[in-house]
Short mmCIF file of C-alpha atoms in Angstrom, two decimals:
data_model
loop_
_atom_site.label_atom_id
_atom_site.label_comp_id
_atom_site.label_asym_id
_atom_site.label_seq_id
_atom_site.Cartn_x
_atom_site.Cartn_y
_atom_site.Cartn_z
CA UNK A 16 23.94 4.39 32.66
CA UNK A 17 21.42 2.73 34.96
CA UNK A 18 18.93 0.10 33.80
CA UNK A 19 16.02 2.53 34.29
CA UNK A 20 17.75 5.14 32.13
CA UNK A 21 18.45 2.55 29.44
CA UNK A 22 14.80 1.51 29.46
CA UNK A 23 13.70 5.13 29.16
CA UNK A 24 16.00 5.69 26.19
CA UNK A 25 14.84 2.72 24.14
CA UNK A 26 11.20 3.41 24.95
CA UNK A 27 11.65 7.04 23.84
CA UNK A 28 13.30 6.05 20.56
CA UNK A 29 10.72 3.32 19.97
CA UNK A 30 7.60 5.28 20.93
CA UNK A 31 8.51 8.42 19.02
CA UNK A 32 9.52 6.48 15.92
CA UNK A 33 6.32 4.39 16.09
CA UNK A 34 4.13 7.48 16.22
CA UNK A 35 5.95 9.15 13.34
CA UNK A 36 5.65 6.09 11.13
CA UNK A 37 2.04 5.46 12.14
CA UNK A 38 1.25 8.90 10.74
CA UNK A 39 3.37 8.30 7.67
CA UNK A 40 2.02 4.86 6.73
CA UNK A 41 -1.58 5.90 7.12
CA UNK A 42 -1.09 7.97 4.02
CA UNK A 43 0.46 5.13 2.02
CA UNK A 44 -2.34 2.67 2.77
CA UNK A 45 -5.21 5.13 2.39
CA UNK A 46 -3.66 6.38 -0.85
CA UNK A 47 -4.06 2.87 -2.25
CA UNK A 48 -7.64 2.48 -1.03
CA UNK A 49 -9.29 5.91 -1.02
CA UNK A 50 -7.36 8.91 -2.33
CA UNK A 51 -7.85 8.07 -6.00
CA UNK A 52 -11.58 8.43 -5.33
CA UNK A 53 -11.75 11.50 -3.09
CA UNK A 54 -8.70 13.59 -4.02
CA UNK A 55 -7.20 12.37 -7.32
CA UNK A 56 -10.45 11.90 -9.23
CA UNK A 57 -10.12 10.81 -12.89
CA UNK A 58 -12.20 8.80 -15.35
CA UNK A 59 -9.61 6.00 -15.33
CA UNK A 60 -9.18 4.47 -11.83
CA UNK A 61 -5.64 3.30 -12.70
CA UNK A 62 -4.61 6.87 -13.54
CA UNK A 63 -6.08 8.01 -10.23
CA UNK A 64 -4.12 5.30 -8.42
CA UNK A 65 -0.91 6.33 -10.18
CA UNK A 66 -1.52 9.96 -9.15
CA UNK A 67 -2.10 8.86 -5.55
CA UNK A 68 1.15 6.87 -5.59
CA UNK A 69 2.93 9.85 -7.16
CA UNK A 70 1.86 11.98 -4.19
CA UNK A 71 3.26 9.22 -1.96
CA UNK A 72 6.57 9.37 -3.84
CA UNK A 73 6.82 13.17 -3.69
CA UNK A 74 7.22 13.14 0.07
CA UNK A 75 10.14 10.76 -0.26
CA UNK A 76 11.94 13.23 -2.50
CA UNK A 77 11.43 16.01 0.05
CA UNK A 78 12.72 13.79 2.88
CA UNK A 79 16.41 14.48 2.11
CA UNK A 80 15.67 18.20 2.52
CA UNK A 81 14.10 17.47 5.91
CA UNK A 82 17.12 15.35 6.72
CA UNK A 83 19.50 18.20 5.87
CA UNK A 84 17.50 20.81 7.81
CA UNK A 85 16.95 18.84 11.00
CA UNK A 86 20.26 16.98 10.99
CA UNK A 87 21.98 20.37 10.81
CA UNK A 88 20.02 21.35 13.91
CA UNK A 89 20.73 17.96 15.50
CA UNK A 90 24.50 18.21 14.91
CA UNK A 91 24.54 21.85 16.05
CA UNK A 92 22.18 22.06 19.05
CA UNK A 93 21.46 18.42 19.92
CA UNK A 94 19.40 15.32 19.19
CA UNK A 95 16.66 15.86 21.79
CA UNK A 96 15.43 19.31 20.70
CA UNK A 97 15.38 18.23 17.09
CA UNK A 98 13.26 15.16 17.84
CA UNK A 99 10.62 17.30 19.58
CA UNK A 100 10.42 19.52 16.49
CA UNK A 101 10.07 16.66 14.01
CA UNK A 102 7.35 14.92 16.00
CA UNK A 103 5.34 18.14 16.29
CA UNK A 104 5.56 18.84 12.55
CA UNK A 105 4.50 15.32 11.63
CA UNK A 106 1.61 15.31 14.08
CA UNK A 107 0.11 18.61 12.97
CA UNK A 108 0.33 17.70 9.27
CA UNK A 109 -1.34 14.33 9.83
CA UNK A 110 -4.27 15.71 11.83
CA UNK A 111 -4.88 18.39 9.20
CA UNK A 112 -5.01 15.68 6.50
CA UNK A 113 -7.90 14.09 8.36
CA UNK A 114 -9.78 17.40 8.25
CA UNK A 115 -9.29 18.22 4.56
CA UNK A 116 -12.32 18.69 2.29
CA UNK A 117 -12.43 16.40 -0.75
CA UNK A 118 -12.14 17.06 -4.49
CA UNK A 119 -15.91 16.84 -4.75
CA UNK A 120 -16.19 19.68 -2.20
CA UNK A 121 -13.52 22.19 -3.28
CA UNK A 122 -12.16 20.87 -6.57
CA UNK A 123 -8.49 20.96 -7.48
CA UNK A 124 -7.58 22.78 -4.24
CA UNK A 125 -8.14 19.50 -2.35
CA UNK A 126 -5.28 17.48 -3.92
CA UNK A 127 -3.04 20.56 -3.77
CA UNK A 128 -3.62 20.93 -0.02
CA UNK A 129 -3.17 17.18 0.49
CA UNK A 130 0.16 17.16 -1.37
CA UNK A 131 1.32 20.22 0.61
CA UNK A 132 0.63 18.46 3.90
CA UNK A 133 2.28 15.32 2.56
CA UNK A 134 5.42 17.30 1.77
CA UNK A 135 5.40 18.72 5.31
CA UNK A 136 5.17 15.15 6.59
CA UNK A 137 8.18 14.27 4.44
CA UNK A 138 10.24 17.12 5.87
CA UNK A 139 9.40 16.00 9.41
CA UNK A 140 10.20 12.33 8.87
CA UNK A 141 13.39 13.32 7.06
CA UNK A 142 14.82 14.55 10.34
CA UNK A 143 13.08 12.10 12.65
CA UNK A 144 14.71 8.82 11.77
CA UNK A 145 18.32 9.92 12.23
CA UNK A 146 17.53 11.43 15.62
CA UNK A 147 15.68 8.38 16.89
CA UNK A 148 18.51 6.14 15.72
CA UNK A 149 21.27 8.19 17.36
CA UNK A 150 19.28 8.53 20.55
CA UNK A 151 19.36 4.72 20.81
CA UNK A 152 22.85 3.96 19.46
CA UNK A 153 24.75 6.77 21.22
CA UNK A 154 23.25 5.80 24.58
CA UNK A 155 23.68 2.04 24.07
CA UNK A 156 26.27 -0.09 25.92
CA UNK A 157 29.09 -0.94 23.51
CA UNK A 158 28.15 -4.62 23.34
CA UNK A 159 24.46 -3.91 22.68
CA UNK A 160 24.45 -1.29 19.94
CA UNK A 161 22.94 -3.72 17.46
CA UNK A 162 20.09 -4.42 19.86
CA UNK A 163 19.48 -0.76 20.70
CA UNK A 164 19.78 0.28 17.05
CA UNK A 165 16.95 -2.12 16.21
CA UNK A 166 14.47 -0.28 18.45
CA UNK A 167 13.89 2.75 16.19
CA UNK A 168 13.61 0.32 13.27
CA UNK A 169 10.94 -1.55 15.23
CA UNK A 170 9.08 1.75 15.38
CA UNK A 171 8.64 1.52 11.61
CA UNK A 172 6.74 -1.77 11.79
CA UNK A 173 4.92 -0.93 15.02
CA UNK A 174 3.72 2.28 13.40
CA UNK A 175 2.64 0.31 10.39
CA UNK A 176 0.92 -2.27 12.56
CA UNK A 177 -1.00 0.46 14.37
CA UNK A 178 -1.96 2.09 11.08
CA UNK A 179 -3.00 -1.18 9.45
CA UNK A 180 -4.80 -2.23 12.62
CA UNK A 181 -6.75 1.03 12.81
CA UNK A 182 -7.77 0.80 9.17
CA UNK A 183 -8.63 -2.90 9.46
CA UNK A 184 -10.86 -2.18 12.45
CA UNK A 185 -12.62 0.65 10.67
CA UNK A 186 -13.15 -1.25 7.40
CA UNK A 187 -14.56 -4.20 9.31
CA UNK A 188 -17.24 -2.16 11.14
CA UNK A 189 -18.32 0.40 8.54
CA UNK A 190 -19.47 -0.05 4.96
CA UNK A 191 -17.16 0.58 1.99
CA UNK A 192 -19.13 3.73 1.18
CA UNK A 193 -18.83 5.04 4.75
CA UNK A 194 -15.11 4.29 4.83
CA UNK A 195 -14.51 6.26 1.63
CA UNK A 196 -16.79 9.06 2.80
CA UNK A 197 -15.52 9.61 6.35
CA UNK A 198 -14.12 6.46 7.98
CA UNK A 199 -10.58 6.92 6.64
CA UNK A 200 -10.32 10.24 8.51
CA UNK A 201 -10.60 8.72 12.00
CA UNK A 202 -7.01 7.43 12.46
CA UNK A 203 -5.54 10.65 11.03
CA UNK A 204 -7.36 12.79 13.58
CA UNK A 205 -6.90 10.31 16.46
CA UNK A 206 -3.13 10.37 15.94
CA UNK A 207 -3.06 13.65 17.88
CA UNK A 208 -3.38 11.62 21.11
CA UNK A 209 -0.29 9.57 20.24
CA UNK A 210 1.69 12.69 19.34
CA UNK A 211 0.99 14.30 22.71
CA UNK A 212 2.16 11.12 24.45
CA UNK A 213 5.33 10.98 22.35
CA UNK A 214 6.22 14.60 23.09
CA UNK A 215 5.79 13.97 26.80
CA UNK A 216 8.20 11.01 26.64
CA UNK A 217 10.86 12.85 24.66
CA UNK A 218 10.84 16.01 26.75
CA UNK A 219 11.98 13.93 29.74
CA UNK A 220 15.25 12.87 28.05
CA UNK A 221 18.75 14.27 28.38
CA UNK A 222 21.17 14.82 25.48
CA UNK A 223 23.20 11.82 24.25
CA UNK A 224 26.71 11.19 25.67
CA UNK A 225 28.30 11.38 22.21
CA UNK A 226 26.85 14.82 21.48
CA UNK A 227 27.84 16.08 24.93
CA UNK A 228 31.45 15.08 24.22
CA UNK A 229 31.37 16.90 20.89
CA UNK A 230 30.05 19.99 22.70
CA UNK A 231 32.78 19.74 25.34
CA UNK A 232 35.45 19.42 22.65
CA UNK A 233 34.23 22.60 20.96
CA UNK A 234 34.33 20.81 17.58
CA UNK A 235 30.72 21.36 16.55
CA UNK A 236 30.86 22.03 12.78
CA UNK A 237 29.35 25.25 11.46
CA UNK A 238 28.00 23.50 8.36
CA UNK A 239 27.83 19.70 8.87
CA UNK A 240 26.54 19.22 5.32
CA UNK A 241 29.74 20.76 3.91
CA UNK A 242 31.92 18.45 6.00
CA UNK A 243 29.86 15.47 4.89
CA UNK A 244 30.38 16.11 1.20
CA UNK A 245 34.02 17.09 1.70
CA UNK A 246 35.18 14.21 3.92
CA UNK A 247 32.45 11.56 4.07
CA UNK A 248 30.93 11.33 0.56
CA UNK A 249 31.97 7.67 0.20
CA UNK A 250 30.11 6.77 3.38
CA UNK A 251 27.03 8.62 2.09
CA UNK A 252 27.13 6.55 -1.11
CA UNK A 253 27.42 3.34 0.92
CA UNK A 254 24.42 4.37 3.03
CA UNK A 255 22.34 5.27 -0.04
CA UNK A 256 23.13 1.94 -1.69
CA UNK A 257 22.55 0.00 1.50
CA UNK A 258 19.13 1.56 1.94
CA UNK A 259 17.83 0.43 -1.48
CA UNK A 260 17.07 -3.23 -0.65
CA UNK A 261 15.70 -2.26 2.75
CA UNK A 262 13.16 0.18 1.37
CA UNK A 263 11.98 -0.86 -2.11
CA UNK A 264 10.93 -4.46 -1.30
CA UNK A 265 9.35 -3.21 1.92
CA UNK A 266 6.99 -0.94 -0.01
CA UNK A 267 6.26 -3.78 -2.42
CA UNK A 268 5.37 -6.15 0.44
CA UNK A 269 3.50 -3.56 2.50
CA UNK A 270 1.98 -0.89 0.23
CA UNK A 271 1.92 -2.06 -3.40
CA UNK A 272 0.35 -5.35 -2.32
CA UNK A 273 -2.74 -3.45 -1.12
CA UNK A 274 -3.69 -2.35 -4.63
CA UNK A 275 -2.20 -5.38 -6.41
CA UNK A 276 -3.92 -7.85 -4.11
CA UNK A 277 -7.34 -6.18 -4.35
CA UNK A 278 -7.30 -5.13 -8.03
CA UNK A 279 -5.38 -8.02 -9.63
CA UNK A 280 -5.74 -11.03 -7.35
CA UNK A 281 -9.28 -10.66 -6.03
CA UNK A 282 -8.52 -10.27 -2.32
CA UNK A 283 -10.53 -7.93 -0.13
CA UNK A 284 -8.75 -4.93 1.37
CA UNK A 285 -9.34 -6.40 4.83
CA UNK A 286 -7.58 -9.65 3.87
CA UNK A 287 -4.54 -7.79 2.55
CA UNK A 288 -4.36 -5.47 5.55
CA UNK A 289 -4.60 -8.41 7.96
CA UNK A 290 -1.76 -10.19 6.13
CA UNK A 291 0.41 -7.06 6.27
CA UNK A 292 -0.44 -6.56 9.92
CA UNK A 293 0.60 -10.11 10.83
CA UNK A 294 3.77 -9.73 8.78
CA UNK A 295 4.68 -6.61 10.73
CA UNK A 296 4.15 -8.45 14.02
CA UNK A 297 6.59 -11.17 12.95
CA UNK A 298 9.27 -8.74 11.79
CA UNK A 299 8.88 -6.60 14.92
CA UNK A 300 9.56 -9.66 17.08
CA UNK A 301 12.54 -10.70 14.96
CA UNK A 302 14.23 -7.30 14.73
CA UNK A 303 15.72 -7.22 18.25
CA UNK A 304 16.79 -10.83 17.76
CA UNK A 305 18.63 -9.88 14.57
CA UNK A 306 20.07 -6.79 16.23
CA UNK A 307 21.47 -8.92 19.05
CA UNK A 308 22.82 -11.41 16.52
CA UNK A 309 24.71 -8.58 14.83
CA UNK A 310 26.35 -7.78 18.18
CA UNK A 311 27.78 -11.30 18.08
CA UNK A 312 28.65 -11.93 14.42
CA UNK A 313 28.67 -8.42 12.92
CA UNK A 314 26.25 -6.10 11.13
CA UNK A 315 27.66 -6.83 7.69
CA UNK A 316 27.14 -10.60 7.86
CA UNK A 317 23.56 -10.31 9.08
CA UNK A 318 22.76 -7.73 6.42
CA UNK A 319 24.28 -9.77 3.58
CA UNK A 320 22.42 -12.93 4.61
CA UNK A 321 19.15 -11.00 4.47
CA UNK A 322 19.97 -9.39 1.12
CA UNK A 323 20.80 -12.72 -0.54
CA UNK A 324 17.57 -14.19 0.85
CA UNK A 325 15.65 -11.24 -0.64
CA UNK A 326 17.10 -11.99 -4.08
CA UNK A 327 16.15 -15.64 -3.81
CA UNK A 328 12.60 -14.86 -2.66
CA UNK A 329 11.57 -12.36 -5.37
CA UNK A 330 9.88 -14.90 -7.66
CA UNK A 331 8.56 -17.30 -4.98
CA UNK A 332 6.77 -14.33 -3.41
CA UNK A 333 4.65 -13.83 -6.52
CA UNK A 334 4.22 -17.56 -7.07
CA UNK A 335 2.58 -17.77 -3.65
CA UNK A 336 0.38 -14.74 -4.34
CA UNK A 337 -0.77 -16.23 -7.64
CA UNK A 338 -2.39 -19.13 -5.76
CA UNK A 339 -4.99 -16.52 -4.79
CA UNK A 340 -5.88 -17.97 -1.42
CA UNK A 341 -5.75 -16.08 1.86
CA UNK A 342 -3.42 -18.74 3.31
CA UNK A 343 -0.82 -18.25 0.56
CA UNK A 344 -1.20 -14.46 0.78
CA UNK A 345 -0.47 -14.73 4.49
CA UNK A 346 2.51 -17.05 3.99
CA UNK A 347 3.97 -14.86 1.24
CA UNK A 348 3.71 -11.73 3.38
CA UNK A 349 5.06 -13.34 6.55
CA UNK A 350 8.10 -14.74 4.74
CA UNK A 351 8.88 -11.55 2.81
CA UNK A 352 7.92 -8.77 5.20
CA UNK A 353 8.18 -10.75 8.43
CA UNK A 354 11.27 -12.95 8.08
CA UNK A 355 13.51 -11.95 5.17
CA UNK A 356 13.20 -8.19 5.61
CA UNK A 357 13.88 -8.33 9.38
CA UNK A 358 17.69 -8.87 9.37
CA UNK A 359 18.19 -6.18 6.73
CA UNK A 360 16.27 -3.45 8.51
CA UNK A 361 17.34 -4.46 12.03
CA UNK A 362 21.04 -3.72 11.44
CA UNK A 363 20.74 -0.95 8.87
CA UNK A 364 20.61 1.97 11.31
CA UNK A 365 23.42 0.77 13.54
CA UNK A 366 25.55 0.02 10.49
CA UNK A 367 25.03 3.55 9.17
CA UNK A 368 25.81 5.15 12.53
CA UNK A 369 29.10 3.27 12.71
CA UNK A 370 30.52 4.77 9.53
CA UNK A 371 30.06 8.47 10.38
CA UNK A 372 32.05 10.66 12.78
CA UNK A 373 30.08 11.86 15.85
CA UNK A 374 30.44 15.52 14.78
CA UNK A 375 28.47 14.95 11.57
CA UNK A 376 26.74 11.67 12.37
CA UNK A 377 23.19 13.03 12.40
CA UNK A 378 23.70 14.65 9.00
CA UNK A 379 25.47 11.63 7.52
CA UNK A 380 22.99 8.96 8.54
CA UNK A 381 19.99 11.13 7.68
CA UNK A 382 21.29 12.11 4.26
CA UNK A 383 22.25 8.58 3.21
CA UNK A 384 19.05 7.06 4.56
CA UNK A 385 16.70 9.68 3.13
CA UNK A 386 18.27 9.87 -0.33
CA UNK A 387 18.11 6.08 -0.52
CA UNK A 388 14.49 6.19 0.58
CA UNK A 389 13.67 8.85 -2.02
CA UNK A 390 15.34 6.99 -4.87
CA UNK A 391 14.06 3.50 -4.09
CA UNK A 392 11.34 3.67 -1.43
CA UNK A 393 8.68 6.19 -2.33
CA UNK A 394 8.96 5.27 -5.99
CA UNK A 395 8.58 1.50 -5.44
CA UNK A 396 4.75 1.26 -5.56
CA UNK A 397 4.73 3.69 -8.48
CA UNK A 398 7.40 1.73 -10.39
CA UNK A 399 5.71 -1.60 -9.65
CA UNK A 400 2.30 -0.33 -10.78
CA UNK A 401 3.80 1.19 -13.94
CA UNK A 402 5.55 -2.11 -14.71
CA UNK A 403 2.25 -3.97 -14.38
CA UNK A 404 0.57 -1.55 -16.77
CA UNK A 405 3.46 -1.69 -19.25
CA UNK A 406 3.81 -5.50 -19.25
CA UNK A 407 0.15 -6.54 -19.28
CA UNK A 408 -0.13 -7.24 -15.52
CA UNK A 409 2.85 -9.60 -15.49
CA UNK A 410 4.59 -9.84 -12.12
CA UNK A 411 7.93 -10.88 -13.69
CA UNK A 412 9.27 -7.32 -14.14
CA UNK A 413 8.33 -6.49 -10.53
CA UNK A 414 10.20 -9.58 -9.26
CA UNK A 415 13.24 -8.59 -11.35
CA UNK A 416 13.00 -5.11 -9.86
CA UNK A 417 13.23 -6.59 -6.35
CA UNK A 418 16.32 -8.58 -7.39
CA UNK A 419 17.92 -5.43 -8.85
CA UNK A 420 17.50 -3.58 -5.54
CA UNK A 421 19.23 -6.43 -3.72
CA UNK A 422 22.16 -6.43 -6.16
CA UNK A 423 22.66 -2.67 -5.74
CA UNK A 424 22.72 -2.92 -1.94
CA UNK A 425 24.98 -5.96 -1.94
CA UNK A 426 27.58 -4.09 -4.00
CA UNK A 427 27.36 -1.07 -1.68
CA UNK A 428 27.74 -2.98 1.57
CA UNK A 429 30.59 -5.14 0.27
CA UNK A 430 32.61 -1.90 0.35
CA UNK A 431 32.27 -1.84 4.15
CA UNK A 432 35.40 -3.01 5.96
CA UNK A 433 36.18 -4.25 9.44
CA UNK A 434 36.82 -2.12 12.53
CA UNK A 435 38.01 -3.54 15.85
CA UNK A 436 35.71 -3.39 18.87
CA UNK A 437 37.98 -0.86 20.59
CA UNK A 438 38.17 1.40 17.53
CA UNK A 439 34.42 1.12 17.09
CA UNK A 440 33.76 2.14 20.70
CA UNK A 441 36.05 5.15 20.42
CA UNK A 442 34.59 6.11 17.06
CA UNK A 443 30.98 6.05 18.24
CA UNK A 444 31.81 8.14 21.30
CA UNK A 445 33.84 10.71 19.40
CA UNK A 446 37.13 9.93 21.12
CA UNK A 447 39.28 9.29 18.05
CA UNK A 448 41.59 12.07 16.89
CA UNK A 449 40.37 14.21 14.00
CA UNK A 450 42.30 15.99 11.31
CA UNK A 451 40.64 18.66 9.18
CA UNK A 452 37.25 17.41 10.28
CA UNK A 453 38.02 13.83 9.28
CA UNK A 454 38.72 10.85 11.50
CA UNK A 455 42.41 10.00 11.72
CA UNK A 456 41.73 6.37 11.06
CA UNK A 457 40.90 6.01 7.38
CA UNK A 458 38.85 2.93 8.15
CA UNK A 459 35.67 4.75 9.09
CA UNK A 460 33.74 1.55 8.73
CA UNK A 461 31.33 -0.84 10.32
CA UNK A 462 32.11 -3.62 12.81
CA UNK A 463 32.03 -6.88 10.93
#
C-alpha cells in the first residue's frame, strides 16, 4: 500500500470516528448541564439529573444490539458499506435532537422523543467503532498496527474535544438562560456539516485487504454471531473485561465531573469543560505514542501499565479535586484523562482485533467492546452520582469504584497469551487454516 493510501485510510478512520463521537458526547455533556431542566423536569434537581444520566445509560445498553446488527453486515458485505450506514444514522439522530421541542412545550412526549433518538444514536455507534477500528488495523503495515489502531481511538477524544469546545464557546458568549433556552441546540444542528464531510471521505475508500481475502476464500459465515458464541466466547469475555477500565473511569473523568464539579465543588461549567478539553488534547497527542510503543513492547504490557496506574490514581484524583482550585482541577483531569487513560485506550482496539478470526472479527470486537461499554461505561456517571447520594457526597465509594474497574480488567487481560509476529500477521490477514470455523492455532491471542 502506498503512503498516500495509508494516509487516506487513517484519516478516514479518524475523521469518521471523530464525527460519530462528537455527536455522541454532545448528549453526555448537555445531559449534565441542561436536559434535567428542559426534558427531565422534576421538583428535585438531583432526580432530574439522575433521569438525564439514565437516558445516557440506556443508549449504552442498546449499543450491543447495534454492534450485532452492523457487525453482521460488516462481516457479510464489508466494512466500508457498513461505516457509511452507521455515520448516516448517527448524524440524522443528532440533528433531530437539536430540533426537538422541550418538556415545557409538549410535555412528556419531549423526553420520550429524546430517548428514542438517543437509542438510535446508540444503535449507530454500536456498529461504528468496530468498523473504524478494522478499517485502520486491517490496512496497517504489520509493524504499525498499534499505531494505526490508535487512530480510531483518537477519534473518541477528538470528538469529545470538538463537543466540549463547541459548548465552551457557546457558554462563554451567551447567558446561562440563553444557553438553556436555545444555545445548546447549535452544535447538534451544526453537526450535519461534519457528517456530510465524513460521508464524502468514507465513500472514497476501498474494502480492507483482510475482508477481500475472506471473500475470495468463500468462507463468509452466514451468521457470524453464532460462530462467535460457539467458537470465540472466551475472547468475547476477555474483550468485555478489558473494556471496563477503559470506559468507566473515562466517563468519571469526562462526564460525571461536569455535574460533580459544578454542583459539589463550586466550579463553573466553563471551568470544568475547559479542563476536560485540555485533558482530551493531552490524551489525543499521547495515543499514537502509546500505540507505537505497543508495536515495540507489546499491547499487553502497555495496557497493564496503564491499568495499574489507574488503580493507584483513584484516590489522588479526588484529593486534587477537593482543593477546589482551577489549577488542581486542571492537573487532576490532565493526569487522569490525559496521561493515565491514554495507554489503556490506545492499545485496546488493536488488542481486541488480534484475538478474533478475520471471518468474524467485526462481530467479535464490536460485541466485546459494546457489551463492556454498556455494563461499565454508560452506567458510570449514574453509579457515581448514586454513590454520592447514598454516602452523603463522599467521594470514597466513587474512588473504590474506579479501583474495582481496574481490577476486573487486569484479571481479564492477564488471560491473554503471546503470539509470534509471524502468527499474528497471518492471523490478522486471515491466512491461518480454519477448522469448523475456528482457527487451527488454539492461541488466538494478542501479541505481547
